[in-house]
PDB file of C-alpha atoms and ligand atoms in Angstrom:
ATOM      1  CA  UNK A   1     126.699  88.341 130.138  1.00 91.00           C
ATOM      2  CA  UNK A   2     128.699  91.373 128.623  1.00 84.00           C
ATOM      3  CA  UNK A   3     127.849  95.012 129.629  1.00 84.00           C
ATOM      4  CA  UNK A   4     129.480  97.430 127.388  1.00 81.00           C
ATOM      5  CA  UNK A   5     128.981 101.598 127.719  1.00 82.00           C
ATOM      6  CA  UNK A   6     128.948 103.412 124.720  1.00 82.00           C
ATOM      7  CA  UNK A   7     130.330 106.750 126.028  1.00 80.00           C
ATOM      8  CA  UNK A   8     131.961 105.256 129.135  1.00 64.00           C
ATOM      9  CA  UNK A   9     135.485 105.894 127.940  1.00 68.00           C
ATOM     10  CA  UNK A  10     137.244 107.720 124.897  1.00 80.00           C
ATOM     11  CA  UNK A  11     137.718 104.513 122.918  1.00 90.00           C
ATOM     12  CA  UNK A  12     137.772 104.209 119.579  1.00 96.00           C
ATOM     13  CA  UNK A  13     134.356 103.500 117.834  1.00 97.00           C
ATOM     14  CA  UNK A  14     132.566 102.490 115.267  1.00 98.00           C
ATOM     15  CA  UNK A  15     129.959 105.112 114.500  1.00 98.00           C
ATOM     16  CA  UNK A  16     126.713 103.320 112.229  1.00 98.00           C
ATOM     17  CA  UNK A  17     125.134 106.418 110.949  1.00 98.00           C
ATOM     18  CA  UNK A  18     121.968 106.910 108.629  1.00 98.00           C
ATOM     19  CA  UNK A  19     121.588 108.969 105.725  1.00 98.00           C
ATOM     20  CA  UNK A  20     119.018 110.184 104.095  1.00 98.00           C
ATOM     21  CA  UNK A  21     116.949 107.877 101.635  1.00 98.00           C
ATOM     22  CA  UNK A  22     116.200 110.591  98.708  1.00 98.00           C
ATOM     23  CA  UNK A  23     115.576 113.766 100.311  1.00 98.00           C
ATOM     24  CA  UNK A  24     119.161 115.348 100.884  1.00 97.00           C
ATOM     25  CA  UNK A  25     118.040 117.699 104.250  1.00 98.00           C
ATOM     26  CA  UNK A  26     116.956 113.881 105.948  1.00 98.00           C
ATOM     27  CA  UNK A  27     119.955 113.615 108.156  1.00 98.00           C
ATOM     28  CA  UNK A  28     120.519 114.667 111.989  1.00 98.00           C
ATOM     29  CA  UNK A  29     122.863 117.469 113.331  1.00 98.00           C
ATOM     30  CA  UNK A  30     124.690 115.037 115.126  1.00 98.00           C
ATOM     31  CA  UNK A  31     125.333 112.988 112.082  1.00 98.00           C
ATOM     32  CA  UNK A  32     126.994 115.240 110.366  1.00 98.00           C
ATOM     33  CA  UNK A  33     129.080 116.784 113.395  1.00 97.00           C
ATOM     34  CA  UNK A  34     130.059 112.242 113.536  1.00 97.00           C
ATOM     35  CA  UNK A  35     131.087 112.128 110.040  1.00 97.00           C
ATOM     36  CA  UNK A  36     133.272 115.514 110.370  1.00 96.00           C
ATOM     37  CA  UNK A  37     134.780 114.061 113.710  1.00 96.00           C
ATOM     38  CA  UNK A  38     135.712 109.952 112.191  1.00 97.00           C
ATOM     39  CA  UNK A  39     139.121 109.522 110.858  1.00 97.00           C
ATOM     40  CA  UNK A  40     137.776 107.478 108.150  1.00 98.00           C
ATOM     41  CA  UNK A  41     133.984 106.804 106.545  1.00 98.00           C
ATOM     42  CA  UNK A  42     133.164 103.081 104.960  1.00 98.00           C
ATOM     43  CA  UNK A  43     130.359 103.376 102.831  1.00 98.00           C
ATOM     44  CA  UNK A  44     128.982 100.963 100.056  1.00 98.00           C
ATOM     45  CA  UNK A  45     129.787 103.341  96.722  1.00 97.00           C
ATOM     46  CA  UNK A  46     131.730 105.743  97.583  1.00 96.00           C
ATOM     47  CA  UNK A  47     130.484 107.729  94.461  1.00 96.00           C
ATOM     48  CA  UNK A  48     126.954 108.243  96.135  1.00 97.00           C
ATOM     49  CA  UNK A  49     128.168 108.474  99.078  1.00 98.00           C
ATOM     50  CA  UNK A  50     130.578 111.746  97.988  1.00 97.00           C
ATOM     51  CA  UNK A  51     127.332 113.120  96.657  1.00 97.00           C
ATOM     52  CA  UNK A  52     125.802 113.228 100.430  1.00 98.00           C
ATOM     53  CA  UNK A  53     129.403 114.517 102.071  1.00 98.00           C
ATOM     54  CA  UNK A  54     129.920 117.185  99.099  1.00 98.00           C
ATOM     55  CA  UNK A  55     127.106 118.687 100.321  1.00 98.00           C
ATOM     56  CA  UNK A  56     127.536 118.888 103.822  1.00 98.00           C
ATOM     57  CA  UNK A  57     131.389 120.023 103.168  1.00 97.00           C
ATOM     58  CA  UNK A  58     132.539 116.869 104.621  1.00 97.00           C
ATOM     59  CA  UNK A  59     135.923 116.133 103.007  1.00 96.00           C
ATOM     60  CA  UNK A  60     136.670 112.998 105.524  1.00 95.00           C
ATOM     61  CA  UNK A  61     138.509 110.048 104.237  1.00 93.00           C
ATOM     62  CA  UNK A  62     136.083 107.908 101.934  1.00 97.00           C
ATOM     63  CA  UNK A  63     137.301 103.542 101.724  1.00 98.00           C
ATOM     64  CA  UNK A  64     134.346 101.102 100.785  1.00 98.00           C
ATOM     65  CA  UNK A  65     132.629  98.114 102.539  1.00 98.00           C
ATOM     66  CA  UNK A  66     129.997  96.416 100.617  1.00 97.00           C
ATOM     67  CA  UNK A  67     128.991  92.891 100.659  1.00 95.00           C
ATOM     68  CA  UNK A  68     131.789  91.561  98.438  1.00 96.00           C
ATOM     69  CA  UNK A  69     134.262  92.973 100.228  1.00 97.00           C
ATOM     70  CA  UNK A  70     132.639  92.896 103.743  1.00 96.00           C
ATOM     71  CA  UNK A  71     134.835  89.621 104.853  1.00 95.00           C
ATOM     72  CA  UNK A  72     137.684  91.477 104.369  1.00 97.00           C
ATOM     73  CA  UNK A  73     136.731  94.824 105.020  1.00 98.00           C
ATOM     74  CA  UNK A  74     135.840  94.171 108.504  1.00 98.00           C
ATOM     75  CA  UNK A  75     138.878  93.242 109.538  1.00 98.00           C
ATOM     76  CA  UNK A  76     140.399  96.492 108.633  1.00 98.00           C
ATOM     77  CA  UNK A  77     137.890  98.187 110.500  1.00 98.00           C
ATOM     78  CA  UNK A  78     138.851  96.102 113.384  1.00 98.00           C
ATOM     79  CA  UNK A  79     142.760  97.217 112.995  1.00 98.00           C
ATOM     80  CA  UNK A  80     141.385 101.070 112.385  1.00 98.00           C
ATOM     81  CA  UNK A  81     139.900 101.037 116.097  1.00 97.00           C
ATOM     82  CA  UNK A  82     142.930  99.052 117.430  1.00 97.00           C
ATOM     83  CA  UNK A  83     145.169 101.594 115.786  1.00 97.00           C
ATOM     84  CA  UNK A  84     143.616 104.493 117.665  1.00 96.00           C
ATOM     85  CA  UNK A  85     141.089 105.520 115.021  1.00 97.00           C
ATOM     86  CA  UNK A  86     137.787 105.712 115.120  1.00 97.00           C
ATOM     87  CA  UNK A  87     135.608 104.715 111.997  1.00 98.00           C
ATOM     88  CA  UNK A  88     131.853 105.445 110.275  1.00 98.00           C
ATOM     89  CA  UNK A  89     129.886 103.014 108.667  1.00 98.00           C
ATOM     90  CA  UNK A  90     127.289 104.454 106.077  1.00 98.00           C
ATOM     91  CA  UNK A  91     124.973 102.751 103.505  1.00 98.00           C
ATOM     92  CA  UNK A  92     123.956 104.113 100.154  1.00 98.00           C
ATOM     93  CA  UNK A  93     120.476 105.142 101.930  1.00 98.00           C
ATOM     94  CA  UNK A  94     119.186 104.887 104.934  1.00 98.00           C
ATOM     95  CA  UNK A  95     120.161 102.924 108.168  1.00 98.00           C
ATOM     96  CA  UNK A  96     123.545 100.522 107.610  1.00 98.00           C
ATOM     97  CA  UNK A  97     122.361  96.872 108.347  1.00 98.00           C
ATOM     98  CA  UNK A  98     118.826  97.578 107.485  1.00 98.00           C
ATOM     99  CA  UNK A  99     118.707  95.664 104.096  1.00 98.00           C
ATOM    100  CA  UNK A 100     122.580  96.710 104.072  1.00 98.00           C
ATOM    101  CA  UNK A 101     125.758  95.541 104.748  1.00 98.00           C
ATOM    102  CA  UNK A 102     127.096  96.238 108.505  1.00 98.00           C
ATOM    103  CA  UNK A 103     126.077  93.444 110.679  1.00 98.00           C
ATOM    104  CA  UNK A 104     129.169  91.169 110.810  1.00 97.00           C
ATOM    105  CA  UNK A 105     131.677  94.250 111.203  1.00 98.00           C
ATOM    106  CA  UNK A 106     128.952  95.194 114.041  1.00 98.00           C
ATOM    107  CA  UNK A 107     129.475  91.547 115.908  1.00 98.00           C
ATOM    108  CA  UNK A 108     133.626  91.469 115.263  1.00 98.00           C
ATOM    109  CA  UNK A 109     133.688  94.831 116.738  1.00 98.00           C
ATOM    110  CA  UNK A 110     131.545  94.131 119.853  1.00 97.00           C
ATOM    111  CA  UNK A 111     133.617  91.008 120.287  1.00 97.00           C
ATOM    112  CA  UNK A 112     136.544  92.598 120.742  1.00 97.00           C
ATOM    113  CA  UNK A 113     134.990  95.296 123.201  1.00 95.00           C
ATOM    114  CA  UNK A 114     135.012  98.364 121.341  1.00 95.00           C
ATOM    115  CA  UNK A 115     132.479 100.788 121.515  1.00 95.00           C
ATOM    116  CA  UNK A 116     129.862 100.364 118.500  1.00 97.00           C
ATOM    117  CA  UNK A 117     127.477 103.366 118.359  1.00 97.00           C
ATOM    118  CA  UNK A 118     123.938 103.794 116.373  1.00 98.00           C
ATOM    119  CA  UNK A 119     123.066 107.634 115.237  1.00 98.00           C
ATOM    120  CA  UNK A 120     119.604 107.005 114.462  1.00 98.00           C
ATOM    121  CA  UNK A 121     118.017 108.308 110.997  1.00 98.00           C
ATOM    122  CA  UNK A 122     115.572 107.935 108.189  1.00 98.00           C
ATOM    123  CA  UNK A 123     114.465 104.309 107.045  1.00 98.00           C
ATOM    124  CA  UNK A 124     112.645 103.597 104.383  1.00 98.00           C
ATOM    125  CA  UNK A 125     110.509 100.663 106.329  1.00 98.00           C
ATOM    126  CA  UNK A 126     109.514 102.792 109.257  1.00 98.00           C
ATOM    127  CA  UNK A 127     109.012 105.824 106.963  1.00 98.00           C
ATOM    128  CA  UNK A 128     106.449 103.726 105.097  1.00 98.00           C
ATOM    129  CA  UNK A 129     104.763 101.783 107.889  1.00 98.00           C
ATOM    130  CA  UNK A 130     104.063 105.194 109.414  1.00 98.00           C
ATOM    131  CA  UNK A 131     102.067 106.123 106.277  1.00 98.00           C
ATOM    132  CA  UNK A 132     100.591 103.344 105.101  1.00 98.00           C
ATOM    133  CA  UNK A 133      97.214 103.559 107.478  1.00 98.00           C
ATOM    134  CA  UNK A 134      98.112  99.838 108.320  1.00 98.00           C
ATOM    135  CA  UNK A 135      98.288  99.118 112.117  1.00 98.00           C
ATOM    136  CA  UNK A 136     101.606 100.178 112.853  1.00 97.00           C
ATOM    137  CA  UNK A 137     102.121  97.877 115.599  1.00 95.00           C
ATOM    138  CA  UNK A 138     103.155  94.684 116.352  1.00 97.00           C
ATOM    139  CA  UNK A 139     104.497  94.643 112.748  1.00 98.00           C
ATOM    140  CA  UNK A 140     107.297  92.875 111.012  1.00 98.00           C
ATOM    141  CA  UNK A 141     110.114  93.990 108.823  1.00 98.00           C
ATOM    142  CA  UNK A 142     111.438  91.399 106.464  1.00 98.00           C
ATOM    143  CA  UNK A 143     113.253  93.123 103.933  1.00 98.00           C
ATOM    144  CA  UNK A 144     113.801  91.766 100.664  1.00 98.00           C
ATOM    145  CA  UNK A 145     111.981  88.290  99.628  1.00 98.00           C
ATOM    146  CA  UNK A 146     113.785  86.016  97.467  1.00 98.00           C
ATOM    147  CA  UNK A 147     114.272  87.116  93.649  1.00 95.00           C
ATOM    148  CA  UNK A 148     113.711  83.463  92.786  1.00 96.00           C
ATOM    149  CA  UNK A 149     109.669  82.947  92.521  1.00 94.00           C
ATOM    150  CA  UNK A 150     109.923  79.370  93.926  1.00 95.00           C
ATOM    151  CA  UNK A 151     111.966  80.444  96.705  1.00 97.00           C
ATOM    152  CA  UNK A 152     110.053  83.234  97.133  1.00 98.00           C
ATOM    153  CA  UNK A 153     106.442  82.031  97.398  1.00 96.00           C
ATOM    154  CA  UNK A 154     108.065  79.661 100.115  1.00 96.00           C
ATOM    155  CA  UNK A 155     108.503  82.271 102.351  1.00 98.00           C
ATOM    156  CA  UNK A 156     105.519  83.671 101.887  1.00 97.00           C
ATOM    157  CA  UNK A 157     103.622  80.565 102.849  1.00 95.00           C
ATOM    158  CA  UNK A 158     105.716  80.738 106.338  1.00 96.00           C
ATOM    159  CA  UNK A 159     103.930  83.653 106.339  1.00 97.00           C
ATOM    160  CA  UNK A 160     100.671  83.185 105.758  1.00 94.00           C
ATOM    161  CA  UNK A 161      99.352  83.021 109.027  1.00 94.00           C
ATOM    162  CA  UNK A 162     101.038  86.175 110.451  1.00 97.00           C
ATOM    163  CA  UNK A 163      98.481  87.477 112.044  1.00 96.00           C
ATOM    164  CA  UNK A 164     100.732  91.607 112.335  1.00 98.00           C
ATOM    165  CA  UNK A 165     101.492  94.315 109.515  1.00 98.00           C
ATOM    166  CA  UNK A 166     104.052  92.951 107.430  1.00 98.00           C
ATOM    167  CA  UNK A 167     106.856  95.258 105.966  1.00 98.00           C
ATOM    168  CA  UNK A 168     108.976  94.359 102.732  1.00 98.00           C
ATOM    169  CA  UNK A 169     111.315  95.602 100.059  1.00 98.00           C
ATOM    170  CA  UNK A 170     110.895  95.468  96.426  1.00 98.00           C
ATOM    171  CA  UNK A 171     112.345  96.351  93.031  1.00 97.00           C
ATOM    172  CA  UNK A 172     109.928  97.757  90.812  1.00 97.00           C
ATOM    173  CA  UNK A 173     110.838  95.152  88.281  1.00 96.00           C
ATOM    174  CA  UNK A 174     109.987  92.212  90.377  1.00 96.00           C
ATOM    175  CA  UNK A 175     106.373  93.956  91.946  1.00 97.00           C
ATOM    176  CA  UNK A 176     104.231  92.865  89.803  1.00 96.00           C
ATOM    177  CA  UNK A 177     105.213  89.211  89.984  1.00 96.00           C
ATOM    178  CA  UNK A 178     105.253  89.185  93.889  1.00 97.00           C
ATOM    179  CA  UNK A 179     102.108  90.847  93.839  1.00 97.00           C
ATOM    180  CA  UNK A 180     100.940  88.086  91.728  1.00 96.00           C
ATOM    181  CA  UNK A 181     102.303  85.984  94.581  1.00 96.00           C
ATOM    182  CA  UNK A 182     100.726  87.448  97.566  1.00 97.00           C
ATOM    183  CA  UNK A 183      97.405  87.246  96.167  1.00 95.00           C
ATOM    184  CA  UNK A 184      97.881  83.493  95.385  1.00 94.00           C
ATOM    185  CA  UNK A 185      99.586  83.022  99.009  1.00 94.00           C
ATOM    186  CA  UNK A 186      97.871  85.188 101.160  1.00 95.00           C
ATOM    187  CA  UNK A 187      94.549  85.619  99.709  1.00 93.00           C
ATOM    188  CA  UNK A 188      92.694  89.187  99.331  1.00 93.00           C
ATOM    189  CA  UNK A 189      94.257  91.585 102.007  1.00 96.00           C
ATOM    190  CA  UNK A 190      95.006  95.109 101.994  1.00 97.00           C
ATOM    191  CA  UNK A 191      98.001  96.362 100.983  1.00 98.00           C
ATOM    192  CA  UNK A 192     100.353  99.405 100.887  1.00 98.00           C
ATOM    193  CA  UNK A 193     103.078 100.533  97.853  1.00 98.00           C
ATOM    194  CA  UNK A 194     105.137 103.153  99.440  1.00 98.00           C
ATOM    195  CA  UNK A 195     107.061 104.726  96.598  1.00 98.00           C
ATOM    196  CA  UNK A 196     109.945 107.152  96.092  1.00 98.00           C
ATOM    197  CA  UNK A 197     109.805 108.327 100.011  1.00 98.00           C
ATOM    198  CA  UNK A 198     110.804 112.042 100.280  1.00 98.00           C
ATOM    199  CA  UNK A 199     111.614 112.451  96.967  1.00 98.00           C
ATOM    200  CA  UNK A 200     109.681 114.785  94.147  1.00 97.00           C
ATOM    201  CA  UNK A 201     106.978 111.584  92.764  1.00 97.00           C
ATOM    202  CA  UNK A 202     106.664 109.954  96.434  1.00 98.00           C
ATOM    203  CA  UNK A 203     103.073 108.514  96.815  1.00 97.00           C
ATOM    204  CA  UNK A 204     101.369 105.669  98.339  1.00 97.00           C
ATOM    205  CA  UNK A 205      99.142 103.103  96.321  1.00 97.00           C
ATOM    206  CA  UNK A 206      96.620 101.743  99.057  1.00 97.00           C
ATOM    207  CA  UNK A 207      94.254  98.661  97.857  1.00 97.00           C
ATOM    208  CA  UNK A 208      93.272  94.950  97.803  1.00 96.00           C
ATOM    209  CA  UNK A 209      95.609  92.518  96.115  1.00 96.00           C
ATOM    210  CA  UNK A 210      93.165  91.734  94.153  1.00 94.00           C
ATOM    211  CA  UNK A 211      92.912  95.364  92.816  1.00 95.00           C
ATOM    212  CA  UNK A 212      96.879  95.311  92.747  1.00 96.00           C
ATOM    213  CA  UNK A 213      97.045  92.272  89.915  1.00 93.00           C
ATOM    214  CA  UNK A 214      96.255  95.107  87.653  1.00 89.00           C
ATOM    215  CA  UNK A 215      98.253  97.958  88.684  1.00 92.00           C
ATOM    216  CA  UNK A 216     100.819  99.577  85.332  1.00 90.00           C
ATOM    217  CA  UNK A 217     104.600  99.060  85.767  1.00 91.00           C
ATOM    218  CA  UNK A 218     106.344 101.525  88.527  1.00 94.00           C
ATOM    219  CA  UNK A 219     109.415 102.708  88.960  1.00 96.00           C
ATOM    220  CA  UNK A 220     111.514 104.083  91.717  1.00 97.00           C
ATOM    221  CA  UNK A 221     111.863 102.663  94.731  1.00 98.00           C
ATOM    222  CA  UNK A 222     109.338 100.849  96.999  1.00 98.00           C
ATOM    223  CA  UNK A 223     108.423  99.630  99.947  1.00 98.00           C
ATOM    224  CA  UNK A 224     105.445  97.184 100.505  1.00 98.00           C
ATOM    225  CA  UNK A 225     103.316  97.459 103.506  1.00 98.00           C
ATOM    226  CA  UNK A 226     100.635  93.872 104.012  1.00 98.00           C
ATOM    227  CA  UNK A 227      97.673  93.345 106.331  1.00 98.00           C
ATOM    228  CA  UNK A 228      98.332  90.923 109.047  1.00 98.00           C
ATOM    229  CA  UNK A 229      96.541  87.398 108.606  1.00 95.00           C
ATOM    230  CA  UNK A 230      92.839  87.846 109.955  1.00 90.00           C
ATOM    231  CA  UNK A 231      90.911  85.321 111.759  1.00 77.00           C
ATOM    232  CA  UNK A 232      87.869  85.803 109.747  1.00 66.00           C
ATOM    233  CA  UNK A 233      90.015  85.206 106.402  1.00 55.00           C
ATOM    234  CA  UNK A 234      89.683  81.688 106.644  1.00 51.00           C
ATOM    235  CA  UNK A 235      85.999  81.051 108.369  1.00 43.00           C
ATOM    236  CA  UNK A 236      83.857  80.953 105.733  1.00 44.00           C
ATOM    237  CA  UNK A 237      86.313  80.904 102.540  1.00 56.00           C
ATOM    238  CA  UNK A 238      84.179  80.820  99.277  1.00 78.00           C
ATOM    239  CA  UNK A 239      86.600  78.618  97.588  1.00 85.00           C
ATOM    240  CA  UNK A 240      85.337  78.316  93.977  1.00 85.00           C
ATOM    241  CA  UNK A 241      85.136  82.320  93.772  1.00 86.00           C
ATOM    242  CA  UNK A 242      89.140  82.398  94.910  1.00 88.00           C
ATOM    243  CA  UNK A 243      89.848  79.140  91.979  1.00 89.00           C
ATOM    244  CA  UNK A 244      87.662  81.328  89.905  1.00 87.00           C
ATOM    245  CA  UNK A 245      89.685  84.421  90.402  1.00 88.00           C
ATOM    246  CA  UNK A 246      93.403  82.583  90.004  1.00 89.00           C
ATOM    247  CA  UNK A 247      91.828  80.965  86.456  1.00 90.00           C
ATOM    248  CA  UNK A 248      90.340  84.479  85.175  1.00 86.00           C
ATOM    249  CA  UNK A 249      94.578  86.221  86.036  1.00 86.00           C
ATOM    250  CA  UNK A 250      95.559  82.766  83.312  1.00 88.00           C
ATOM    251  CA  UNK A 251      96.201  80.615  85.714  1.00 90.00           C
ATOM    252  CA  UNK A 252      95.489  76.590  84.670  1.00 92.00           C
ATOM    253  CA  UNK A 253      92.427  75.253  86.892  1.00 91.00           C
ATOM    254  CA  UNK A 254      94.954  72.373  88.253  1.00 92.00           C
ATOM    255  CA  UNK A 255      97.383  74.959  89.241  1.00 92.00           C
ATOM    256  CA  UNK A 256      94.244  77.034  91.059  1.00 92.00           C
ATOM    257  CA  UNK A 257      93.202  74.084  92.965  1.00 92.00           C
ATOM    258  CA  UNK A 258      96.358  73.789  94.170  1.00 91.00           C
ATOM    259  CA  UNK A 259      96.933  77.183  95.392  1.00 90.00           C
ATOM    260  CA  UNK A 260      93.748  77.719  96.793  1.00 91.00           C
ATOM    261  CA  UNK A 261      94.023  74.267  98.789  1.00 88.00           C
ATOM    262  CA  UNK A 262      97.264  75.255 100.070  1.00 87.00           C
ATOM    263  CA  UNK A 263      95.884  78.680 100.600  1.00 87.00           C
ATOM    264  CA  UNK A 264      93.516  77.235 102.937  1.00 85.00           C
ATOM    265  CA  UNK A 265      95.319  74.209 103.955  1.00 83.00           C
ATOM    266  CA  UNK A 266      92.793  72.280 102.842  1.00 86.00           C
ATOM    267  CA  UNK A 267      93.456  68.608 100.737  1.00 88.00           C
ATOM    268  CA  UNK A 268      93.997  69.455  97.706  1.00 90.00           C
ATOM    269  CA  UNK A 269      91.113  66.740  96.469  1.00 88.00           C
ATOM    270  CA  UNK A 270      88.598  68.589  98.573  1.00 84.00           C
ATOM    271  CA  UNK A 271      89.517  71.657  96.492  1.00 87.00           C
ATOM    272  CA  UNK A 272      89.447  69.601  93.258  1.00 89.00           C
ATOM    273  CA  UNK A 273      85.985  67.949  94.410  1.00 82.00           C
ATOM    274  CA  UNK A 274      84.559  71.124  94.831  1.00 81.00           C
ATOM    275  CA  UNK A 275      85.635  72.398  91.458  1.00 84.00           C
ATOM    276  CA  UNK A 276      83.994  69.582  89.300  1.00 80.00           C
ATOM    277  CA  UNK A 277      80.847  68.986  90.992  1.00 69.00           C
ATOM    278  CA  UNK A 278      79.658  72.289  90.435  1.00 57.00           C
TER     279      UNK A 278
HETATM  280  N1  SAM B 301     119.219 100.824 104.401  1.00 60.35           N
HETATM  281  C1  SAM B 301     118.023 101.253 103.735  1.00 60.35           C
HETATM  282  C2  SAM B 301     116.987 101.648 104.756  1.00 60.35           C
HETATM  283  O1  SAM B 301     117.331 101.856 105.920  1.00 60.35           O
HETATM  284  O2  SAM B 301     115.815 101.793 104.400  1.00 60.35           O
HETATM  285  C3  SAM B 301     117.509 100.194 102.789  1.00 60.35           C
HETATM  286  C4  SAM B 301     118.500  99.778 101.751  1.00 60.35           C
HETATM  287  S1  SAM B 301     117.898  98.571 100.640  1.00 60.35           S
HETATM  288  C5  SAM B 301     119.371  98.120  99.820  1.00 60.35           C
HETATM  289  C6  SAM B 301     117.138  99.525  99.377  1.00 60.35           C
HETATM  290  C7  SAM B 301     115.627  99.328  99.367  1.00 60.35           C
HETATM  291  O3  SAM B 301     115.022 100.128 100.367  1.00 60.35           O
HETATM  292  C8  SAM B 301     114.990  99.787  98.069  1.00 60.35           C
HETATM  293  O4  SAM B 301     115.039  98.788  97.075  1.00 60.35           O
HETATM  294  C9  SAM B 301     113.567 100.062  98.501  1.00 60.35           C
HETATM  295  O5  SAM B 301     112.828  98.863  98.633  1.00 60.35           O
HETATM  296  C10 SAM B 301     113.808 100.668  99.896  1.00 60.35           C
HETATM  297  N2  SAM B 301     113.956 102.123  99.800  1.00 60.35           N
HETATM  298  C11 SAM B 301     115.085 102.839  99.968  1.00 60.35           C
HETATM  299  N3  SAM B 301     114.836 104.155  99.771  1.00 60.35           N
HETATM  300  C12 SAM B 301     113.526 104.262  99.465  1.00 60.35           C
HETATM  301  C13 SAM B 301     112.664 105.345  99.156  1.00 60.35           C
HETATM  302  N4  SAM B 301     113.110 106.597  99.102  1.00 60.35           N
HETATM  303  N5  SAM B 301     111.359 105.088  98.906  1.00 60.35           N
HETATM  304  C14 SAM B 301     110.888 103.817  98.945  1.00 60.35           C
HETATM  305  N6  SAM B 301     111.657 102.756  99.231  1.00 60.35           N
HETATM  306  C15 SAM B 301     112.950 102.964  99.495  1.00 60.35           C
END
């Protein structure tokens, strides 16, 4: 067991500090006083990032940490604090770590018993899930699914019987497909788009997934809030109308039956036997 105080002594620290995710006014007084105080502030582009600090007059030392550099990176984070200074860590948006680089620098530093310090902010996950009408809680944030469809729909079947709100991250060039996904894997639930959160066009696109298979091409950013898996889904499932829905959206009838057995794990002959004795 390891106890370590935050404020105990004045050590150097690594400050993890959240910045706004559109909206510019989104960050805390004591954020910026942090960011003024730090010798030096990591951040993933340190283009965006000068955007934020420009506008708070914050004319600290800017060096970069992103996930191709974050093996190396964190090491000279490490020799910052044991050099005396004390550090920031900031993401493009948002909380570091959350979808963001940060964790490994987080675990070296703890190892070696330096203070590592969270000044809480906006998130895009919690700012959704508190807007979405889904029930907020026990809920789950996973963050980005695969980009590759077979990988993807994998996870989603370890998640098909999650019976809590379910909180992801998507491009809007990949929505449409993992929509197309869900429905297949989870079956008609409710669902939430969260898009462009505190910015000019932010708005939230509540409906079935059903409904969703037809919804036009967005852009911006986007977070996607799911229904929890419901007992009742799966007590009196009228197969043939879910094949029937899967083979109206294109798909073959083989490739229904197989989705809708796995859907339900059912044998996929039972699903097949259904279909052709009707
Ligand atoms: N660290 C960030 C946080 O705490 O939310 C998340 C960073 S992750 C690389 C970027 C993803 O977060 C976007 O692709 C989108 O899914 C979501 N996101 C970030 N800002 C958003 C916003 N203003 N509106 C909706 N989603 C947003």
């Amino acid at each position: 067991m390891k106890r370590l105080r935050s404020f105990a002594e004045a050590l150097p620290t690594l400050y993890l500090v959240a910045t706004p995710i559109g909206n510019l006014e989104d960050i805390t007084y004591r954020a910026v006083k942090i960011l003024n105080a730090v010798d030096k502030i990591y951040c993933e582009d340190t283009r965006t990032s000068r955007v934020l600090l420009d506008h708070y007059h914050i004319t600290q030392k800017l060096d970069s940490y992103h996930d191709h550099n974050e093996a190396q990176k964190q090491h000279q984070i490490l020799k910052d604090l044991t050099s005396g200074l004390s550090v920031a860590l900031i993401s493009d948006a948002g909380h570091p770590l959350i979808s963001d680089p940060g964790y490994t620098v987080v675990k070296l530093i703890k190892e070696h018993n330096f203070p590592v310090v969270s000044i809480p902010g906006p998130s895009a996950f919690i700012t959704g899930l508190s807007m979405s009408a889904l029930p907020p809680h026990p809920f789950m944030f996973y963050g980005f699914l695969s980009s590759k469809s077979s990988k993807q729909r994998k996870e989603c079947e370890t998640l098909r019987t999650y019976p809590y709100t379910m909180v992801f991250y998507e491009s809007p060039h990949r929505i449409q497909s993992t929509l197309e996904t869900f429905y297949q894997v989870f079956g008609n639930r409710n669902v939430v788009i969260a898009r462009e959160l505190t910015k000019t066009y932010e708005e939230t696109i509540s409906g079935s997934l059903e409904e969703m298979q037809n919804l036009d091409t967005l852009k911006g950013e986007l977070v996607v809030i799911l229904e929890g898996y419901q007992e009742e889904d799966n007590q009196t499932p009228d197969l043939l109308d879910e094949v029937y829905a899967l083979i109206d959206q294109g798909v073959s009838s083989k490739e229904a039956i197989k989705v809708i057995a796995k859907r339900h794990d059912l044998p996929k002959n039972d699903v097949y036997q259904l279909y052709h004795k009707q």
